[in-house]
PDB file of C-alpha atoms in Angstrom:
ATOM      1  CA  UNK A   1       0.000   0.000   0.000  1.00 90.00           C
ATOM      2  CA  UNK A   2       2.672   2.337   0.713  1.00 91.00           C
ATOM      3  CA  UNK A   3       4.786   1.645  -2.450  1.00 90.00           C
ATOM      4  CA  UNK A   4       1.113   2.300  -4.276  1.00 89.00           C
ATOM      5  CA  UNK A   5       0.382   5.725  -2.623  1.00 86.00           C
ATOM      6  CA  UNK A   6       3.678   6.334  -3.435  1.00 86.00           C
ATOM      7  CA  UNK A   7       3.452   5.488  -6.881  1.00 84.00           C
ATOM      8  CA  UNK A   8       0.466   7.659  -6.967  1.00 80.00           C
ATOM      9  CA  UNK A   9       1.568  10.762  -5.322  1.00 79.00           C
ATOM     10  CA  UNK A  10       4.217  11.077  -7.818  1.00 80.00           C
ATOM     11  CA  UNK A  11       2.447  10.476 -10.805  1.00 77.00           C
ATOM     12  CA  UNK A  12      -0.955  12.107 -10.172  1.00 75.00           C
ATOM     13  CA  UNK A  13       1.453  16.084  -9.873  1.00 74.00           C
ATOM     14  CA  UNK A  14       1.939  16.297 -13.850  1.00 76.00           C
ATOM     15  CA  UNK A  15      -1.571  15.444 -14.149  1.00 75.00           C
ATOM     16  CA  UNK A  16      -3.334  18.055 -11.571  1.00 77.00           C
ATOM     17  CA  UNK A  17      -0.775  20.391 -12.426  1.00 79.00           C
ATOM     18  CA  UNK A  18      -2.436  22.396 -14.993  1.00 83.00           C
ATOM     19  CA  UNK A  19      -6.061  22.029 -12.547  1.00 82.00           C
ATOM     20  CA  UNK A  20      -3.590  23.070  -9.859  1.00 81.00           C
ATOM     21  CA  UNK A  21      -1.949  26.144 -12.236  1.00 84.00           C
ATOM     22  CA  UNK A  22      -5.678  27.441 -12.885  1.00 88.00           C
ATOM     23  CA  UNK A  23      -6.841  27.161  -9.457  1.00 87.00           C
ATOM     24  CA  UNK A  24      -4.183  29.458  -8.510  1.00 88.00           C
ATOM     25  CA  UNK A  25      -4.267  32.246 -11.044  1.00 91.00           C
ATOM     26  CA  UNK A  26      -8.241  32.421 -10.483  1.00 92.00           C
ATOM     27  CA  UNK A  27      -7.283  32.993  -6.842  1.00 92.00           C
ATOM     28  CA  UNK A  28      -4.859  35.541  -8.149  1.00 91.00           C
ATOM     29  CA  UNK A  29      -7.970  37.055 -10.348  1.00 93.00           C
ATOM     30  CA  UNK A  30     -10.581  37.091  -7.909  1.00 93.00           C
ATOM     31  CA  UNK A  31      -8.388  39.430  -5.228  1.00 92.00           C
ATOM     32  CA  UNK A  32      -7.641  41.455  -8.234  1.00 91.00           C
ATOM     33  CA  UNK A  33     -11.266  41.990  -9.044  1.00 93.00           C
ATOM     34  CA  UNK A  34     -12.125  42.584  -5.324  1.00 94.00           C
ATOM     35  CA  UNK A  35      -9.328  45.938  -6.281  1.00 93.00           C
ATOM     36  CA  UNK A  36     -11.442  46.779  -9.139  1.00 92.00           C
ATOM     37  CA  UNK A  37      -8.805  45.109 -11.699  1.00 90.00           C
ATOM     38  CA  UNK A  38     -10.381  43.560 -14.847  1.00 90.00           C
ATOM     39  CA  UNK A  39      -8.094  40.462 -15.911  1.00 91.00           C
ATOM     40  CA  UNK A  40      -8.857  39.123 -19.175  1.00 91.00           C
ATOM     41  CA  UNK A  41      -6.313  36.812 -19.498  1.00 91.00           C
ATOM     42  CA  UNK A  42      -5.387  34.454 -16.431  1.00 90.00           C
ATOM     43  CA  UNK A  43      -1.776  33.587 -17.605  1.00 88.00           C
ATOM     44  CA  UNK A  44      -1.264  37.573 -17.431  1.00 89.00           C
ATOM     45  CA  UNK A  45      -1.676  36.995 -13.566  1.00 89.00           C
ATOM     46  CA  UNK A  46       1.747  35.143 -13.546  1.00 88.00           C
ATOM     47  CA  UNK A  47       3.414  37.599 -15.856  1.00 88.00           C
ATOM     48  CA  UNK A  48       2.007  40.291 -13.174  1.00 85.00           C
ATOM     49  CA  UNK A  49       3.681  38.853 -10.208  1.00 86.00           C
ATOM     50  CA  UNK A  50       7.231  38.626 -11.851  1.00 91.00           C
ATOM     51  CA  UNK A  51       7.615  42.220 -12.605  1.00 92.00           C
ATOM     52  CA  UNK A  52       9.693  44.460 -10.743  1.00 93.00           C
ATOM     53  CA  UNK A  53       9.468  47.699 -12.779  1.00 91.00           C
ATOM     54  CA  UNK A  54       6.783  48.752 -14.460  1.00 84.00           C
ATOM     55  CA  UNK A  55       6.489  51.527 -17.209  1.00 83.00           C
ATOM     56  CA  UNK A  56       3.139  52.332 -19.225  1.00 78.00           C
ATOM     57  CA  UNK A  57       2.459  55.050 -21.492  1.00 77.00           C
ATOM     58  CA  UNK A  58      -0.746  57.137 -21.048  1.00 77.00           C
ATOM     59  CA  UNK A  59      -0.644  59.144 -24.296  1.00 79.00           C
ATOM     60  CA  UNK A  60      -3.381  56.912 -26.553  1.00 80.00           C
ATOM     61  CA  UNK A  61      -4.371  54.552 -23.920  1.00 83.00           C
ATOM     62  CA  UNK A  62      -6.156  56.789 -21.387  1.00 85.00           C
ATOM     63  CA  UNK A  63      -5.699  60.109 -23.587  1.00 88.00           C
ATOM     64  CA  UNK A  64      -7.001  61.170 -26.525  1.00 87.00           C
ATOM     65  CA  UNK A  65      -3.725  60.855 -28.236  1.00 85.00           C
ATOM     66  CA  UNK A  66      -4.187  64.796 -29.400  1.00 87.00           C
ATOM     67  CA  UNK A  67      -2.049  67.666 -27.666  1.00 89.00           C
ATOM     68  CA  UNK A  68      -3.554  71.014 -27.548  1.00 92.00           C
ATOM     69  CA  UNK A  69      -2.154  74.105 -26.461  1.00 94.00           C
ATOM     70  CA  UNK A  70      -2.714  75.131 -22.812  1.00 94.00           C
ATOM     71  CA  UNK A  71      -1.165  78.501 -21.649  1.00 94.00           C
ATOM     72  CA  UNK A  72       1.693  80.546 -22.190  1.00 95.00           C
ATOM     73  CA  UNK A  73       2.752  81.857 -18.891  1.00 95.00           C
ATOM     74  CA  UNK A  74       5.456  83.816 -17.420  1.00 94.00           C
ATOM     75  CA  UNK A  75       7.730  82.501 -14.103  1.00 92.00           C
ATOM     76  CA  UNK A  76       5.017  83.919 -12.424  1.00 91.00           C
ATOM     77  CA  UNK A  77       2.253  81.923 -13.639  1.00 92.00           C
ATOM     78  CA  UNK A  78       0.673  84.908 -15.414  1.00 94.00           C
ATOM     79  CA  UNK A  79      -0.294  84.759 -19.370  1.00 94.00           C
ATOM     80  CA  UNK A  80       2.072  86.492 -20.960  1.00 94.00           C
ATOM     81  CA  UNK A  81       2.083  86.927 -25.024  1.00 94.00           C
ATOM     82  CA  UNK A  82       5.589  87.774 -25.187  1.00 94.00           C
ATOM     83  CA  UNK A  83       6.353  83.894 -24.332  1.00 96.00           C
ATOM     84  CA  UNK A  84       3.960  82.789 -26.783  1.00 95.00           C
ATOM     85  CA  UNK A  85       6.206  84.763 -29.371  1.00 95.00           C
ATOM     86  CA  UNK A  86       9.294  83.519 -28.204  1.00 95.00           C
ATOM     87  CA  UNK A  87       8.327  80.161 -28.288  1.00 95.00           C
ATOM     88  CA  UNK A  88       7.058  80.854 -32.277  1.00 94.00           C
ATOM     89  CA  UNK A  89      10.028  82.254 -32.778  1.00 93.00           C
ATOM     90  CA  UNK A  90      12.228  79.478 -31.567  1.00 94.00           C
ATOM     91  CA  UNK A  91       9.879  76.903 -33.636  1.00 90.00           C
ATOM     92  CA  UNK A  92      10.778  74.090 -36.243  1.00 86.00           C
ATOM     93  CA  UNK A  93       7.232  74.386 -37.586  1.00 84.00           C
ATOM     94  CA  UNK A  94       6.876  73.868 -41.424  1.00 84.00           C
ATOM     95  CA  UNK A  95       4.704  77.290 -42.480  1.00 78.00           C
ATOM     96  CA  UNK A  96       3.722  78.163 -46.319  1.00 76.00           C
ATOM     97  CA  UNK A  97       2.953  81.542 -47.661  1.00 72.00           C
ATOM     98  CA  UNK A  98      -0.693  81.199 -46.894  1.00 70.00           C
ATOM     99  CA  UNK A  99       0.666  80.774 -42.679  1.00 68.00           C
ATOM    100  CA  UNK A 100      -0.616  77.285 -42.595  1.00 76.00           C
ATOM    101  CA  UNK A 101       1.164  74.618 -40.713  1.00 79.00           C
ATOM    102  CA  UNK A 102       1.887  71.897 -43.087  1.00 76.00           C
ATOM    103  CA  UNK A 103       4.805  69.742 -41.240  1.00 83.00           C
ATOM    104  CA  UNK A 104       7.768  70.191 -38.112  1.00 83.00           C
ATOM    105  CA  UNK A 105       7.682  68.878 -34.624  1.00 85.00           C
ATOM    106  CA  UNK A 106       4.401  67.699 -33.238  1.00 85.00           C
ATOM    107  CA  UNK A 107       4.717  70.061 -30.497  1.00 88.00           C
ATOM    108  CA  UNK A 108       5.577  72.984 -32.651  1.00 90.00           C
ATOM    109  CA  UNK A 109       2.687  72.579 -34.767  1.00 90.00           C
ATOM    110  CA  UNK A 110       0.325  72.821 -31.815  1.00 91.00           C
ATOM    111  CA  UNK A 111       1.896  76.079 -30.847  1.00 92.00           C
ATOM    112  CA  UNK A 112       1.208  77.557 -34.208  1.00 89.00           C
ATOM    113  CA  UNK A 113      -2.122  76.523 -34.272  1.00 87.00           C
ATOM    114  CA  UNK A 114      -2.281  78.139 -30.688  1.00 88.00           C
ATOM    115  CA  UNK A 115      -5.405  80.635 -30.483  1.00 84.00           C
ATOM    116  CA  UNK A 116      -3.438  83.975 -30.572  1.00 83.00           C
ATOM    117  CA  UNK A 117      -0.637  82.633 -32.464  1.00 85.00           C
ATOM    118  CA  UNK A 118      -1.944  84.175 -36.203  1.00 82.00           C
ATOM    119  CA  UNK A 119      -2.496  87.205 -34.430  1.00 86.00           C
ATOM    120  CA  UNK A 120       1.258  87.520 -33.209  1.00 88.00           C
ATOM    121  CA  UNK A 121       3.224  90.000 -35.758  1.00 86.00           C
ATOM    122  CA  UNK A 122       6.498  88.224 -36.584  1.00 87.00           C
ATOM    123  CA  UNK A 123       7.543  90.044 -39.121  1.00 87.00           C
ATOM    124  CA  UNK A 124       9.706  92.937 -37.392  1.00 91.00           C
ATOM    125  CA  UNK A 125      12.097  89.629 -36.440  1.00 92.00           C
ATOM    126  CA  UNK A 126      14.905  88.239 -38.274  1.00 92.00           C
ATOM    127  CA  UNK A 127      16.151  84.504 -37.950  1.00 92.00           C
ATOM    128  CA  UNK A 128      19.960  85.302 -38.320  1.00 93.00           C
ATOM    129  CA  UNK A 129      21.017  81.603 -37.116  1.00 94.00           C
ATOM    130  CA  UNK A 130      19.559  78.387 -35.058  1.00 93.00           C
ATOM    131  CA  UNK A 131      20.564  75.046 -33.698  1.00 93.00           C
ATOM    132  CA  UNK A 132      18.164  73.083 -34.106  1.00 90.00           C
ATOM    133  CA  UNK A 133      16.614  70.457 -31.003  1.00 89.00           C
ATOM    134  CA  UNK A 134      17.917  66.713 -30.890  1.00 85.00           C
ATOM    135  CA  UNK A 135      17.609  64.101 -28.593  1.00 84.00           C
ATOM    136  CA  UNK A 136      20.832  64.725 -26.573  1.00 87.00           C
ATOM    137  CA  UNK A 137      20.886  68.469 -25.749  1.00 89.00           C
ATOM    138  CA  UNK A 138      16.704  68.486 -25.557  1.00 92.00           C
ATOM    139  CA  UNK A 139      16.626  72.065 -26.186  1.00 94.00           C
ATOM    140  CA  UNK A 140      16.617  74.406 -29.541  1.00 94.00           C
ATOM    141  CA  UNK A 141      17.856  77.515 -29.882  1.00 95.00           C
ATOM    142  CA  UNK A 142      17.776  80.868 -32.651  1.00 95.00           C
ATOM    143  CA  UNK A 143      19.637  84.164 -32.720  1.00 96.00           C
ATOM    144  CA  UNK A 144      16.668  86.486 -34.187  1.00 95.00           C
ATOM    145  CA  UNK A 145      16.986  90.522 -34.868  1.00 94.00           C
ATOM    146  CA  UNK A 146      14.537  93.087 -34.074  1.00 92.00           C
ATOM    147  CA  UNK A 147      13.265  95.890 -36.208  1.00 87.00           C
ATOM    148  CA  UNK A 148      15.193  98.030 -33.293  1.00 89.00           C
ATOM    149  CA  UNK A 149      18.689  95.912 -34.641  1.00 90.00           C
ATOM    150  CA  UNK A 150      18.651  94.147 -31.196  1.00 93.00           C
ATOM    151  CA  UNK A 151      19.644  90.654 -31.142  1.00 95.00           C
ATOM    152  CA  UNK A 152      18.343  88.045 -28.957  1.00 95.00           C
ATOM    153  CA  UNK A 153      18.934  84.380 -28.287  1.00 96.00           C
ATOM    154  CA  UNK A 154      15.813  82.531 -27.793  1.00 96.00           C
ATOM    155  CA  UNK A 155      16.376  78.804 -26.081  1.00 97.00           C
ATOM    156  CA  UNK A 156      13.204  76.279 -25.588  1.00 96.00           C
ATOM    157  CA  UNK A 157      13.273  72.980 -24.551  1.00 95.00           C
ATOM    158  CA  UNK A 158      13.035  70.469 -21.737  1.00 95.00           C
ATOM    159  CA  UNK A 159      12.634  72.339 -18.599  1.00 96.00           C
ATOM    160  CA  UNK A 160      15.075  70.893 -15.797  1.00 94.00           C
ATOM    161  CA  UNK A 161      17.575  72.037 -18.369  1.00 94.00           C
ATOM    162  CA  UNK A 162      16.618  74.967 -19.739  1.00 96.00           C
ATOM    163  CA  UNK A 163      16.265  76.404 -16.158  1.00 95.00           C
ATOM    164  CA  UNK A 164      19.924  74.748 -15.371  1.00 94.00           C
ATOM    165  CA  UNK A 165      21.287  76.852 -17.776  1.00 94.00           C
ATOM    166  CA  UNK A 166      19.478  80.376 -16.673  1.00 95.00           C
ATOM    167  CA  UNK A 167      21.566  82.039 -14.348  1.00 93.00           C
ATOM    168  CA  UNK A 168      18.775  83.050 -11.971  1.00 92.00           C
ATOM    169  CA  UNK A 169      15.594  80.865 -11.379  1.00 91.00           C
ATOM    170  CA  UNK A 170      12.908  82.562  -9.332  1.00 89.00           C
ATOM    171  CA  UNK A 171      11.533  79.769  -6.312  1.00 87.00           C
ATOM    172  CA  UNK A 172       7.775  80.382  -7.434  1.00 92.00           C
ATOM    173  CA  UNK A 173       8.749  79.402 -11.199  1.00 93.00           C
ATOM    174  CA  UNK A 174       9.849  75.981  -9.716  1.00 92.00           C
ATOM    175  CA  UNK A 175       6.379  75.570  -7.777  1.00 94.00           C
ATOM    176  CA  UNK A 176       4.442  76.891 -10.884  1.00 95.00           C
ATOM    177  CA  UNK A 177       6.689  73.921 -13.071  1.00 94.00           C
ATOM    178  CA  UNK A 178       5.747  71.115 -10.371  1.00 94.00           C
ATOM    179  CA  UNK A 179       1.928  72.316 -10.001  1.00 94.00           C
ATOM    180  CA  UNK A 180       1.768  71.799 -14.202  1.00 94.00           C
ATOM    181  CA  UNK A 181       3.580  68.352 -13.860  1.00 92.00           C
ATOM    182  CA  UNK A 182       1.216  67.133 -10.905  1.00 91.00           C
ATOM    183  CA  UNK A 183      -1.275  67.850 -13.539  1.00 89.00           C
ATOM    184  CA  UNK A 184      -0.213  66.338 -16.092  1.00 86.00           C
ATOM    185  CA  UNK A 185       0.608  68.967 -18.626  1.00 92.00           C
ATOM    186  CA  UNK A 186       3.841  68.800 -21.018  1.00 92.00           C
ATOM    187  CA  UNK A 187       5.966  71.737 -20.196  1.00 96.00           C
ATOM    188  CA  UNK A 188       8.452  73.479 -22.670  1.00 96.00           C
ATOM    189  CA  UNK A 189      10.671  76.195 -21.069  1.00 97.00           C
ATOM    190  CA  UNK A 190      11.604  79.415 -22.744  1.00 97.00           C
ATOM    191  CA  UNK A 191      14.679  81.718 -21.765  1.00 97.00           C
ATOM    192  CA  UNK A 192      16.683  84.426 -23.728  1.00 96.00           C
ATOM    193  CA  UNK A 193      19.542  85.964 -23.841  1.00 95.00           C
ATOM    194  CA  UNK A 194      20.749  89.729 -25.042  1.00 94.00           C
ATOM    195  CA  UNK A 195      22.985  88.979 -28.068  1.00 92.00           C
ATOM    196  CA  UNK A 196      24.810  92.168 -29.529  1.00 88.00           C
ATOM    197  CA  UNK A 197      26.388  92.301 -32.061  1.00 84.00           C
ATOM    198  CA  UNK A 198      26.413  88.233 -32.173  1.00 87.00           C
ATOM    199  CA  UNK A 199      26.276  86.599 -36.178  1.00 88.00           C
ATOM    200  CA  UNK A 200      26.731  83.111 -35.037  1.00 91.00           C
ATOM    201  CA  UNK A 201      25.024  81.012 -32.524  1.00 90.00           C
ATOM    202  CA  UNK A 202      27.059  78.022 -30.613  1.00 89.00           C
ATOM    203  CA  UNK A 203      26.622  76.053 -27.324  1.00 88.00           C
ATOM    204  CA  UNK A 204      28.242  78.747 -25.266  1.00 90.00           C
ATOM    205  CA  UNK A 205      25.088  80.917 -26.381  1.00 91.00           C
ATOM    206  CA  UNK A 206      22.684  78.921 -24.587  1.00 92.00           C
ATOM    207  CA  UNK A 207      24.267  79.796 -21.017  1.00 93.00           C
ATOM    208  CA  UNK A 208      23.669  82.682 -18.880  1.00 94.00           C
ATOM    209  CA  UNK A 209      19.407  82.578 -19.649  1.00 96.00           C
ATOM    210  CA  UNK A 210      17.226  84.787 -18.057  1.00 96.00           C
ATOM    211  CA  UNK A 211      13.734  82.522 -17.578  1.00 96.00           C
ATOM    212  CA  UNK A 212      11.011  84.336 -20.004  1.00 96.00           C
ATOM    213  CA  UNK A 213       8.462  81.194 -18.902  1.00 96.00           C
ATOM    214  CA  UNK A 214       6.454  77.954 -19.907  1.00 97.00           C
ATOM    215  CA  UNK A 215       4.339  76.976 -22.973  1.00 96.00           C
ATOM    216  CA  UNK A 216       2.313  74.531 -21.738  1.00 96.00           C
ATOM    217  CA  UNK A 217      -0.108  71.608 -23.086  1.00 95.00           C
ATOM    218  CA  UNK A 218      -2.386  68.928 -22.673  1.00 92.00           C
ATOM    219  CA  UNK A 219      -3.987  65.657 -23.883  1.00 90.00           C
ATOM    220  CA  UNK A 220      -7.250  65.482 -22.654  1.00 86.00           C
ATOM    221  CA  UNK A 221      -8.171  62.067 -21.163  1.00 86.00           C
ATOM    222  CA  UNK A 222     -10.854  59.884 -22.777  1.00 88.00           C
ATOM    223  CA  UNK A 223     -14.208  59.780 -21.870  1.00 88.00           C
ATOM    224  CA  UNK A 224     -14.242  56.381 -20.856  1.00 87.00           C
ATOM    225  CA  UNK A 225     -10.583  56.495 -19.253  1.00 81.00           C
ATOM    226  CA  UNK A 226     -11.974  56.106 -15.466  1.00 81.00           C
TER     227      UNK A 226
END
C-alpha cells in the first residue's frame, strides 16, 4: 500500500498540475477583481507577479492621443504673449505663404495653431542663425533681430535644463513647473539671452538665460478612461 500511494503521489502532480496552475491564477484574479482590476487573461496573472518595474504610457491609452495648447505663462504663472512669441520664434514648424502649418515637430505645430498665435506680428524679427533640437541636448535655440537691430537668443526645450542653464531661477517658477507636472501637462521652457552684435550662434550661447516662462499643453483624457 505504501509503495502504491507512493506510486500515486508522484504520478498524479503532472496530471493536476495544470487544474492546480488554474486554481491558482483564479485565486490571483478574484483578489484582483475585489481591487477593481479587470483580468482578461489568467496567464497575465503570472506575468504580473514577476515584474519588478513597471512603465506604461498614457498618451493613446487613457488620452485622446491629441495635444492642444494650454497657456503661455510667465515665471510667475501669469499669461504672458511675449512667451507665446518667443516660443514661435524658436519653432521648427513647417509654415507656407498662406501661414498654414503643413509639417515640423508635433509640439511645434500645436503652438502655431495656438489661439493667438496668427495674431502675433512676426515680421519685425529676423532669424539670423539656429541650432536646431535633438535628442541629446533636448533644447533648440535661434539668434533672431529686431526691427530696433537688437539681437536676442531665444532657447526652448526640456525644462530641468533649460532652467539649469538660466543664471537666476525665481523659487515660485519651480512651484508653478511642479503644479503643471502634478497635472499632467507637457511643459516646454523658454529663456533668452541679449545677443549684440552676435552673427553666429554656438553652445556657449545657450548659457547665462534669463527665464522668459512655460508653454504649456495637454492631452485630454478619454471619456471612458476612469
Amino acid at each position: 500500500s505504501l509503495l502504491f500511494a507512493l506510486s500515486i503521489s508522484i504520478g498524479l502532480p503532472p496530471q493536476l498540475l495544470p487544474a492546480i496552475v488554474s486554481v491558482s491564477l483564479s485565486t490571483g484574479a478574484r483578489r484582483l477583481a475585489q481591487r477593481k482590476v479587470i483580468v482578461k487573461r489568467l496567464v497575465a496573472i503570472e506575468d504580473f507577479g514577476n515584474i519588478d518595474v513597471f512603465f506604461t504610457d498614457k498618451t493613446g491609452t487613457l488620452t485622446e492621443g491629441r495635444i492642444s495648447f494650454a497657456a503661455a505663462l510667465d515665471a510667475t504663472g501669469a499669461d504672458d504673449e511675449a512667451v507665446l512669441r518667443d516660443g514661435l520664434l524658436c519653432s521648427d514648424a513647417i509654415v507656407d505663404d498662406s501661414g498654414a502649418v503643413v509639417g515640423g515637430p508635433a509640439l511645434d505645430q500645436t503652438l502655431w495653431s495656438a489661439p493667438g498665435a496668427h495674431t502675433i506680428s512676426l515680421e519685425s524679427y529676423r532669424r539670423l542663425a539656429e541650432r536646431p533640437f535633438d535628442y541629446e541636448r533636448r533644447i533648440a535655440s535661434v539668434l533672431v533681430e529686431c526691427a530696433d537691430k537688437t539681437r536676442t537668443v531665444i532657447v526652448k526645450g526640456a525644462p530641468e535644463l533649460v532652467l539649469e542653464r538660466c543664471r537666476e531661477v525665481p523659487p515660485r517658477a519651480q512651484l508653478l513647473l511642479d503644479a503643471e507636472f502634478a497635472r499632467g501637462s507637457r511643459v516646454v521652457a523658454v529663456a533668452t539671452r541679449d545677443a549684440s552684435g552676435s552673427t553666429t550662434l554656438s553652445g556657449r550661447d545657450e548659457d547665462g538665460l534669463e527665464l522668459a516662462g512655460f508653454l504649456t499643453f495637454v492631452d485630454p483624457p478619454k471619456a471612458d478612461a476612469a
